[in-house]
Amino acid sequence: MYRADLPRTLSLVVALLLTVAPTSVFAREFRAADTQNEDYPTVQALRYMGSLVEERSGGRLQIRVFHSRQLGEEKETIEQTRAGAIDLNRTNVALIGNFVPAMNVLAMPFLFRSIEHMQKVLDGPIGSEILNSFEPFGFVGLAFYDSGARSIYNSVRPVRTLADLKGLRIRVQQSELMSDMIKALGAEPVELPYGQVLTGLATKLIDGAENNWPSFVTTDHYKFAGYYSLTEHTMSPEVLVMSQKAWASLSAEDQRIFLESGLRSSRFMREKWRDLEEQSRARAEAAGVTIVKDIDRKPFEEAMLPLYEQVRRDAASAQLIDRIRKVE
Ligand code: GTR
């Protein structure tokens, strides 16, 4: 650096310090991870939660949202959250099910009869109990977010029956349970991080994948997979967790701020979700995607029985499944 540049550099540094000082000195920033795009309802919900947290704490607590896999793919961000390197994480239950067994129960195929059934379970005592059961695994459950129903899509043929699925390479989330599910349906599972699915479809590494309408469309998967079969095999919701480490560092009052703001953000998100689901479906239809509606779900459900047997070997999971099914 030339000597003549020094004063200018110094004044720049001072100016910079002055701009960041109010935040860095008085506020504590919490890093939140979300794999979805900037405008996705879950990301909007995190930003909304950030505004609530900031307002209620008089600016002491702030949330910085990292969307679009800026902090890595979902599996890695969950590991980092458990280690305390990421403070908040919005993840799908199928991914965090690798760590928290109750999450795998929520990802079970054909568990919920309808979205209303799922919301009733998650909004009620069972939902709170599940959120309260995270701590031994290094997380604190704050809230659930909607994620609709997941269906199978592919680029090869309309899937109506199990026979149609034979031999298709279907991408699943990085979850053993989801791999086993696709295997049980007779297709070939390929575990891939979310960010690699588009390339996988475009290069024909995979024939298809499975997801809800908004994920199918906002990722552009629909441009490479023209058949969307309404299998609606899972309704695995999203969950917002905080690292146990960040949680333990908060006063009881601040913990309450995060909990209540998380809950409010989940209500805020529900409206956005409904709109985007409709818009996404319409957009896929307008782009020429064939929506396969005439599916006999019975054989799909029956194919899942061995998976249920496997998961029910864990007594707590078996009990949770039964309780969820009993909710009217
Ligand atoms: C989406 C979910 C993401 C991610 C993705 C996937 O529905 O919002 O968190 O799990 O599915 O299939 O990888």
Short mmCIF file of C-alpha atoms and ligand atoms in Angstrom, two decimals:
data_model
loop_
_atom_site.label_atom_id
_atom_site.label_comp_id
_atom_site.label_asym_id
_atom_site.label_seq_id
_atom_site.Cartn_x
_atom_site.Cartn_y
_atom_site.Cartn_z
CA MET A 1 0.00 0.00 0.00
CA TYR A 2 1.32 3.51 -0.84
CA ARG A 3 1.79 5.83 2.14
CA ALA A 4 -0.39 8.48 0.50
CA ASP A 5 -3.31 6.02 0.58
CA LEU A 6 -3.14 5.51 4.32
CA PRO A 7 -5.27 8.45 5.54
CA ARG A 8 -7.92 7.61 2.97
CA THR A 9 -7.94 3.96 4.02
CA LEU A 10 -8.12 4.93 7.68
CA SER A 11 -11.06 7.23 7.15
CA LEU A 12 -12.78 4.49 5.17
CA VAL A 13 -12.29 2.05 8.01
CA VAL A 14 -13.63 4.58 10.52
CA ALA A 15 -16.64 5.28 8.31
CA LEU A 16 -17.29 1.57 8.00
CA LEU A 17 -17.03 1.04 11.74
CA LEU A 18 -19.48 3.83 12.34
CA THR A 19 -22.02 2.24 10.01
CA VAL A 20 -21.78 -1.23 11.49
CA ALA A 21 -21.27 -0.21 15.11
CA PRO A 22 -24.94 0.10 16.08
CA THR A 23 -25.58 -3.48 14.97
CA SER A 24 -22.40 -5.21 16.03
CA VAL A 25 -22.00 -3.56 19.42
CA PHE A 26 -25.56 -3.60 20.70
CA ALA A 27 -27.27 -6.36 18.72
CA ARG A 28 -26.71 -10.06 18.59
CA GLU A 29 -27.16 -11.63 15.20
CA PHE A 30 -28.52 -15.15 14.70
CA ARG A 31 -27.72 -16.97 11.47
CA ALA A 32 -30.68 -18.77 9.91
CA ALA A 33 -30.35 -21.30 7.08
CA ASP A 34 -32.94 -22.18 4.45
CA THR A 35 -32.22 -24.10 1.24
CA GLN A 36 -35.12 -22.51 -0.63
CA ASN A 37 -35.00 -19.40 -2.83
CA GLU A 38 -35.17 -15.83 -1.62
CA ASP A 39 -38.95 -15.47 -2.14
CA TYR A 40 -40.03 -18.92 -1.02
CA PRO A 41 -42.69 -18.77 1.75
CA THR A 42 -40.40 -20.32 4.37
CA VAL A 43 -37.71 -17.71 3.66
CA GLN A 44 -40.30 -14.93 3.84
CA ALA A 45 -41.46 -16.41 7.14
CA LEU A 46 -37.92 -16.33 8.54
CA ARG A 47 -37.55 -12.70 7.55
CA TYR A 48 -40.90 -11.92 9.14
CA MET A 49 -39.80 -13.71 12.29
CA GLY A 50 -36.62 -11.63 12.22
CA SER A 51 -38.65 -8.43 12.18
CA LEU A 52 -40.74 -9.64 15.14
CA VAL A 53 -37.70 -10.68 17.14
CA GLU A 54 -35.97 -7.39 16.46
CA GLU A 55 -39.02 -5.36 17.38
CA ARG A 56 -39.79 -7.25 20.57
CA SER A 57 -36.20 -7.13 21.78
CA GLY A 58 -35.84 -3.44 21.00
CA GLY A 59 -33.20 -4.25 18.40
CA ARG A 60 -31.03 -6.42 20.67
CA LEU A 61 -31.75 -9.64 18.76
CA GLN A 62 -31.58 -9.93 14.99
CA ILE A 63 -31.91 -12.75 12.49
CA ARG A 64 -29.84 -12.85 9.33
CA VAL A 65 -31.41 -15.17 6.78
CA PHE A 66 -29.17 -17.19 4.44
CA HIS A 67 -31.38 -18.63 1.69
CA SER A 68 -30.67 -20.57 -1.52
CA ARG A 69 -28.17 -22.92 0.14
CA GLN A 70 -25.77 -20.07 0.92
CA LEU A 71 -24.70 -22.00 4.03
CA GLY A 72 -24.63 -25.37 2.26
CA GLU A 73 -27.02 -28.15 1.41
CA GLU A 74 -29.67 -29.11 3.94
CA LYS A 75 -27.91 -32.17 5.40
CA GLU A 76 -24.73 -30.18 6.11
CA THR A 77 -26.61 -27.22 7.57
CA ILE A 78 -28.37 -29.57 10.00
CA GLU A 79 -25.02 -30.95 11.12
CA GLN A 80 -23.72 -27.40 11.54
CA THR A 81 -26.81 -26.43 13.52
CA ARG A 82 -26.28 -29.36 15.82
CA ALA A 83 -22.67 -28.27 16.28
CA GLY A 84 -23.83 -24.71 17.05
CA ALA A 85 -22.23 -23.08 13.99
CA ILE A 86 -25.67 -22.17 12.58
CA ASP A 87 -28.24 -20.80 15.03
CA LEU A 88 -31.53 -21.41 13.24
CA ASN A 89 -32.48 -23.84 10.52
CA ARG A 90 -35.63 -24.30 8.52
CA THR A 91 -35.48 -27.87 7.31
CA ASN A 92 -37.78 -30.59 6.06
CA VAL A 93 -38.64 -33.30 8.60
CA ALA A 94 -37.28 -36.01 6.29
CA LEU A 95 -33.77 -34.56 6.55
CA ILE A 96 -33.72 -33.95 10.29
CA GLY A 97 -35.28 -37.41 10.72
CA ASN A 98 -31.72 -38.72 10.37
CA PHE A 99 -31.14 -37.23 13.83
CA VAL A 100 -34.54 -37.01 15.53
CA PRO A 101 -36.65 -40.22 15.23
CA ALA A 102 -40.01 -38.45 15.74
CA MET A 103 -39.28 -36.44 12.57
CA ASN A 104 -39.13 -39.63 10.55
CA VAL A 105 -42.59 -40.51 11.81
CA LEU A 106 -43.93 -37.24 10.34
CA ALA A 107 -42.27 -38.12 7.03
CA MET A 108 -44.00 -41.52 6.83
CA PRO A 109 -45.98 -42.09 3.64
CA PHE A 110 -49.77 -41.96 3.82
CA LEU A 111 -49.66 -41.09 7.52
CA PHE A 112 -51.88 -38.02 7.32
CA ARG A 113 -55.32 -38.37 5.74
CA SER A 114 -55.35 -34.77 4.55
CA ILE A 115 -53.63 -31.42 5.02
CA GLU A 116 -56.33 -30.57 7.58
CA HIS A 117 -55.51 -33.71 9.54
CA MET A 118 -51.82 -32.81 9.48
CA GLN A 119 -52.45 -29.24 10.62
CA LYS A 120 -54.69 -30.44 13.43
CA VAL A 121 -51.96 -32.80 14.66
CA LEU A 122 -49.16 -30.24 14.41
CA ASP A 123 -51.17 -27.33 15.85
CA GLY A 124 -52.34 -29.46 18.78
CA PRO A 125 -50.73 -31.15 21.79
CA ILE A 126 -48.93 -33.80 19.70
CA GLY A 127 -47.20 -31.07 17.70
CA SER A 128 -46.03 -29.27 20.84
CA GLU A 129 -44.85 -32.52 22.37
CA ILE A 130 -42.80 -33.28 19.27
CA LEU A 131 -41.27 -29.80 19.24
CA ASN A 132 -40.36 -30.26 22.90
CA SER A 133 -38.60 -33.55 22.22
CA PHE A 134 -35.63 -32.18 20.23
CA GLU A 135 -33.25 -31.18 23.00
CA PRO A 136 -31.46 -34.52 23.57
CA PHE A 137 -30.44 -34.38 19.89
CA GLY A 138 -28.84 -30.92 20.01
CA PHE A 139 -31.78 -28.86 18.73
CA VAL A 140 -34.76 -26.95 20.03
CA GLY A 141 -37.97 -27.19 18.01
CA LEU A 142 -39.61 -23.79 17.50
CA ALA A 143 -42.36 -24.22 14.91
CA PHE A 144 -43.69 -26.22 11.98
CA TYR A 145 -44.24 -24.77 8.52
CA ASP A 146 -46.59 -26.11 5.85
CA SER A 147 -45.21 -28.04 2.91
CA GLY A 148 -48.29 -29.51 1.25
CA ALA A 149 -48.21 -33.00 -0.20
CA ARG A 150 -45.33 -34.49 -2.16
CA SER A 151 -45.97 -36.30 -5.44
CA ILE A 152 -43.79 -38.16 -7.93
CA TYR A 153 -42.78 -36.49 -11.21
CA ASN A 154 -40.66 -37.74 -14.08
CA SER A 155 -39.64 -37.20 -17.67
CA VAL A 156 -40.31 -40.70 -19.03
CA ARG A 157 -44.01 -41.61 -18.76
CA PRO A 158 -47.19 -40.88 -16.85
CA VAL A 159 -47.11 -42.89 -13.62
CA ARG A 160 -50.50 -44.29 -12.64
CA THR A 161 -49.60 -47.68 -11.18
CA LEU A 162 -46.70 -49.31 -9.36
CA ALA A 163 -45.82 -51.06 -12.64
CA ASP A 164 -45.27 -47.63 -14.25
CA LEU A 165 -42.66 -46.85 -11.60
CA LYS A 166 -40.59 -49.96 -12.30
CA GLY A 167 -37.04 -49.11 -13.28
CA LEU A 168 -37.41 -45.34 -12.94
CA ARG A 169 -34.55 -43.59 -11.17
CA ILE A 170 -36.24 -41.29 -8.68
CA ARG A 171 -34.29 -38.73 -6.68
CA VAL A 172 -35.01 -38.62 -2.97
CA GLN A 173 -33.83 -36.39 -0.13
CA GLN A 174 -30.74 -37.57 1.71
CA SER A 175 -32.70 -39.84 4.01
CA GLU A 176 -32.61 -43.61 4.38
CA LEU A 177 -36.33 -43.65 5.07
CA MET A 178 -37.09 -41.89 1.78
CA SER A 179 -34.79 -44.27 -0.11
CA ASP A 180 -36.55 -47.26 1.45
CA MET A 181 -39.90 -45.77 0.52
CA ILE A 182 -39.02 -45.43 -3.17
CA LYS A 183 -37.51 -48.93 -3.18
CA ALA A 184 -40.72 -50.32 -1.68
CA LEU A 185 -42.65 -48.67 -4.53
CA GLY A 186 -40.48 -50.56 -7.01
CA ALA A 187 -38.43 -47.66 -8.37
CA GLU A 188 -34.73 -46.96 -7.94
CA PRO A 189 -33.93 -44.28 -5.35
CA VAL A 190 -31.09 -41.82 -5.94
CA GLU A 191 -30.20 -39.70 -2.90
CA LEU A 192 -29.17 -36.22 -4.01
CA PRO A 193 -28.99 -32.84 -2.30
CA TYR A 194 -31.73 -30.43 -3.38
CA GLY A 195 -29.32 -28.22 -5.31
CA GLN A 196 -28.30 -31.05 -7.65
CA VAL A 197 -31.73 -32.21 -8.74
CA LEU A 198 -32.14 -29.80 -11.66
CA THR A 199 -28.83 -30.86 -13.23
CA GLY A 200 -29.71 -34.47 -12.47
CA LEU A 201 -32.94 -34.12 -14.44
CA ALA A 202 -31.36 -32.13 -17.26
CA THR A 203 -28.55 -34.64 -17.75
CA LYS A 204 -30.87 -37.66 -17.28
CA LEU A 205 -28.84 -38.89 -14.34
CA ILE A 206 -32.28 -39.28 -12.81
CA ASP A 207 -35.68 -39.81 -14.45
CA GLY A 208 -37.62 -37.96 -11.83
CA ALA A 209 -38.04 -36.85 -8.25
CA GLU A 210 -40.86 -36.14 -5.81
CA ASN A 211 -41.91 -32.90 -4.23
CA ASN A 212 -44.73 -30.45 -3.60
CA TRP A 213 -45.99 -28.00 -6.26
CA PRO A 214 -43.98 -24.95 -5.13
CA SER A 215 -40.68 -26.86 -5.01
CA PHE A 216 -41.39 -28.54 -8.36
CA VAL A 217 -41.94 -25.18 -10.00
CA THR A 218 -39.66 -22.67 -8.21
CA THR A 219 -36.66 -24.91 -8.94
CA ASP A 220 -37.56 -25.26 -12.64
CA HIS A 221 -37.78 -29.05 -12.30
CA TYR A 222 -41.06 -28.85 -14.21
CA LYS A 223 -39.16 -27.82 -17.32
CA PHE A 224 -37.43 -31.22 -17.39
CA ALA A 225 -40.08 -33.53 -15.93
CA GLY A 226 -43.33 -33.30 -17.86
CA TYR A 227 -45.38 -35.84 -15.87
CA TYR A 228 -46.58 -34.98 -12.38
CA SER A 229 -48.54 -37.86 -10.82
CA LEU A 230 -50.69 -36.93 -7.85
CA THR A 231 -49.43 -39.73 -5.63
CA GLU A 232 -49.46 -37.37 -2.62
CA HIS A 233 -47.51 -40.08 -0.83
CA THR A 234 -46.10 -37.91 1.97
CA MET A 235 -47.09 -34.67 3.69
CA SER A 236 -43.78 -34.17 5.45
CA PRO A 237 -43.89 -30.66 6.93
CA GLU A 238 -41.00 -28.26 7.45
CA VAL A 239 -39.67 -27.55 10.90
CA LEU A 240 -37.80 -24.59 12.33
CA VAL A 241 -35.13 -25.51 14.86
CA MET A 242 -32.62 -23.56 16.90
CA SER A 243 -29.28 -24.99 17.92
CA GLN A 244 -29.27 -26.11 21.52
CA LYS A 245 -26.12 -24.04 21.97
CA ALA A 246 -27.75 -20.76 20.88
CA TRP A 247 -30.87 -21.56 22.91
CA ALA A 248 -28.92 -22.20 26.11
CA SER A 249 -27.21 -18.82 25.74
CA LEU A 250 -30.54 -16.95 25.86
CA SER A 251 -32.37 -15.58 28.89
CA ALA A 252 -35.81 -17.04 29.58
CA GLU A 253 -37.35 -13.84 28.24
CA ASP A 254 -35.40 -14.01 24.98
CA GLN A 255 -36.25 -17.69 24.58
CA ARG A 256 -39.90 -16.70 24.81
CA ILE A 257 -39.39 -14.03 22.14
CA PHE A 258 -37.95 -16.60 19.73
CA LEU A 259 -40.64 -19.18 20.48
CA GLU A 260 -43.57 -16.81 20.10
CA SER A 261 -42.13 -15.14 17.00
CA GLY A 262 -41.48 -18.54 15.44
CA LEU A 263 -45.06 -19.54 16.04
CA ARG A 264 -46.40 -16.32 14.55
CA SER A 265 -44.18 -16.74 11.51
CA SER A 266 -45.69 -20.16 10.94
CA ARG A 267 -49.21 -18.67 10.81
CA PHE A 268 -47.96 -15.91 8.50
CA MET A 269 -46.44 -18.52 6.23
CA ARG A 270 -49.63 -20.57 5.87
CA GLU A 271 -51.36 -17.89 3.78
CA LYS A 272 -48.36 -17.42 1.52
CA TRP A 273 -48.11 -21.16 1.09
CA ARG A 274 -51.68 -21.62 -0.07
CA ASP A 275 -51.28 -18.91 -2.71
CA LEU A 276 -47.99 -20.26 -4.02
CA GLU A 277 -49.32 -23.82 -4.21
CA GLU A 278 -52.14 -22.71 -6.49
CA GLN A 279 -49.91 -20.45 -8.58
CA SER A 280 -47.28 -23.17 -9.01
CA ARG A 281 -49.76 -25.75 -10.15
CA ALA A 282 -51.25 -23.30 -12.64
CA ARG A 283 -47.81 -22.39 -13.93
CA ALA A 284 -46.86 -26.05 -14.48
CA GLU A 285 -50.15 -26.71 -16.24
CA ALA A 286 -49.72 -23.68 -18.48
CA ALA A 287 -46.24 -24.91 -19.39
CA GLY A 288 -47.73 -28.19 -20.62
CA VAL A 289 -46.98 -30.48 -17.67
CA THR A 290 -49.32 -33.50 -17.71
CA ILE A 291 -50.99 -33.87 -14.33
CA VAL A 292 -51.85 -37.50 -13.72
CA LYS A 293 -54.87 -37.60 -11.45
CA ASP A 294 -56.38 -41.05 -11.98
CA ILE A 295 -54.18 -42.94 -9.55
CA ASP A 296 -55.41 -45.84 -7.48
CA ARG A 297 -53.58 -45.12 -4.23
CA LYS A 298 -54.47 -48.41 -2.56
CA PRO A 299 -51.55 -50.45 -4.02
CA PHE A 300 -49.20 -47.57 -3.20
CA GLU A 301 -50.38 -47.61 0.41
CA GLU A 302 -50.14 -51.38 0.66
CA ALA A 303 -46.58 -51.31 -0.64
CA MET A 304 -45.72 -49.20 2.42
CA LEU A 305 -46.65 -51.84 4.98
CA PRO A 306 -43.09 -53.27 5.33
CA LEU A 307 -41.83 -49.71 5.91
CA TYR A 308 -44.36 -49.30 8.72
CA GLU A 309 -43.28 -52.61 10.23
CA GLN A 310 -39.69 -51.43 10.16
CA VAL A 311 -40.40 -48.06 11.81
CA ARG A 312 -42.83 -49.53 14.35
CA ARG A 313 -40.04 -51.66 15.80
CA ASP A 314 -39.23 -48.52 17.78
CA ALA A 315 -41.92 -48.42 20.49
CA ALA A 316 -42.04 -44.62 20.75
CA SER A 317 -42.48 -44.27 16.97
CA ALA A 318 -45.22 -46.92 16.94
CA GLN A 319 -47.07 -45.10 19.69
CA LEU A 320 -46.74 -41.75 17.91
CA ILE A 321 -48.09 -43.22 14.66
CA ASP A 322 -51.13 -44.60 16.48
CA ARG A 323 -51.82 -41.34 18.28
CA ILE A 324 -51.54 -39.32 15.05
CA ARG A 325 -53.93 -41.66 13.26
CA LYS A 326 -56.49 -41.32 16.04
CA VAL A 327 -56.70 -37.54 15.70
CA GLU A 328 -60.07 -36.81 14.05
C1 GTR B 1 -38.63 -29.16 -0.21
C2 GTR B 1 -38.21 -28.66 1.16
C3 GTR B 1 -36.71 -28.49 1.21
C4 GTR B 1 -35.98 -29.74 0.73
C5 GTR B 1 -36.54 -30.19 -0.59
C6 GTR B 1 -35.89 -31.48 -1.09
O1 GTR B 1 -40.01 -29.37 -0.25
O2 GTR B 1 -38.80 -27.43 1.41
O3 GTR B 1 -36.31 -28.16 2.51
O4 GTR B 1 -36.04 -30.77 1.70
O5 GTR B 1 -37.95 -30.35 -0.52
O6 GTR B 1 -36.60 -32.28 -1.68
O7 GTR B 1 -34.69 -31.63 -0.91
#
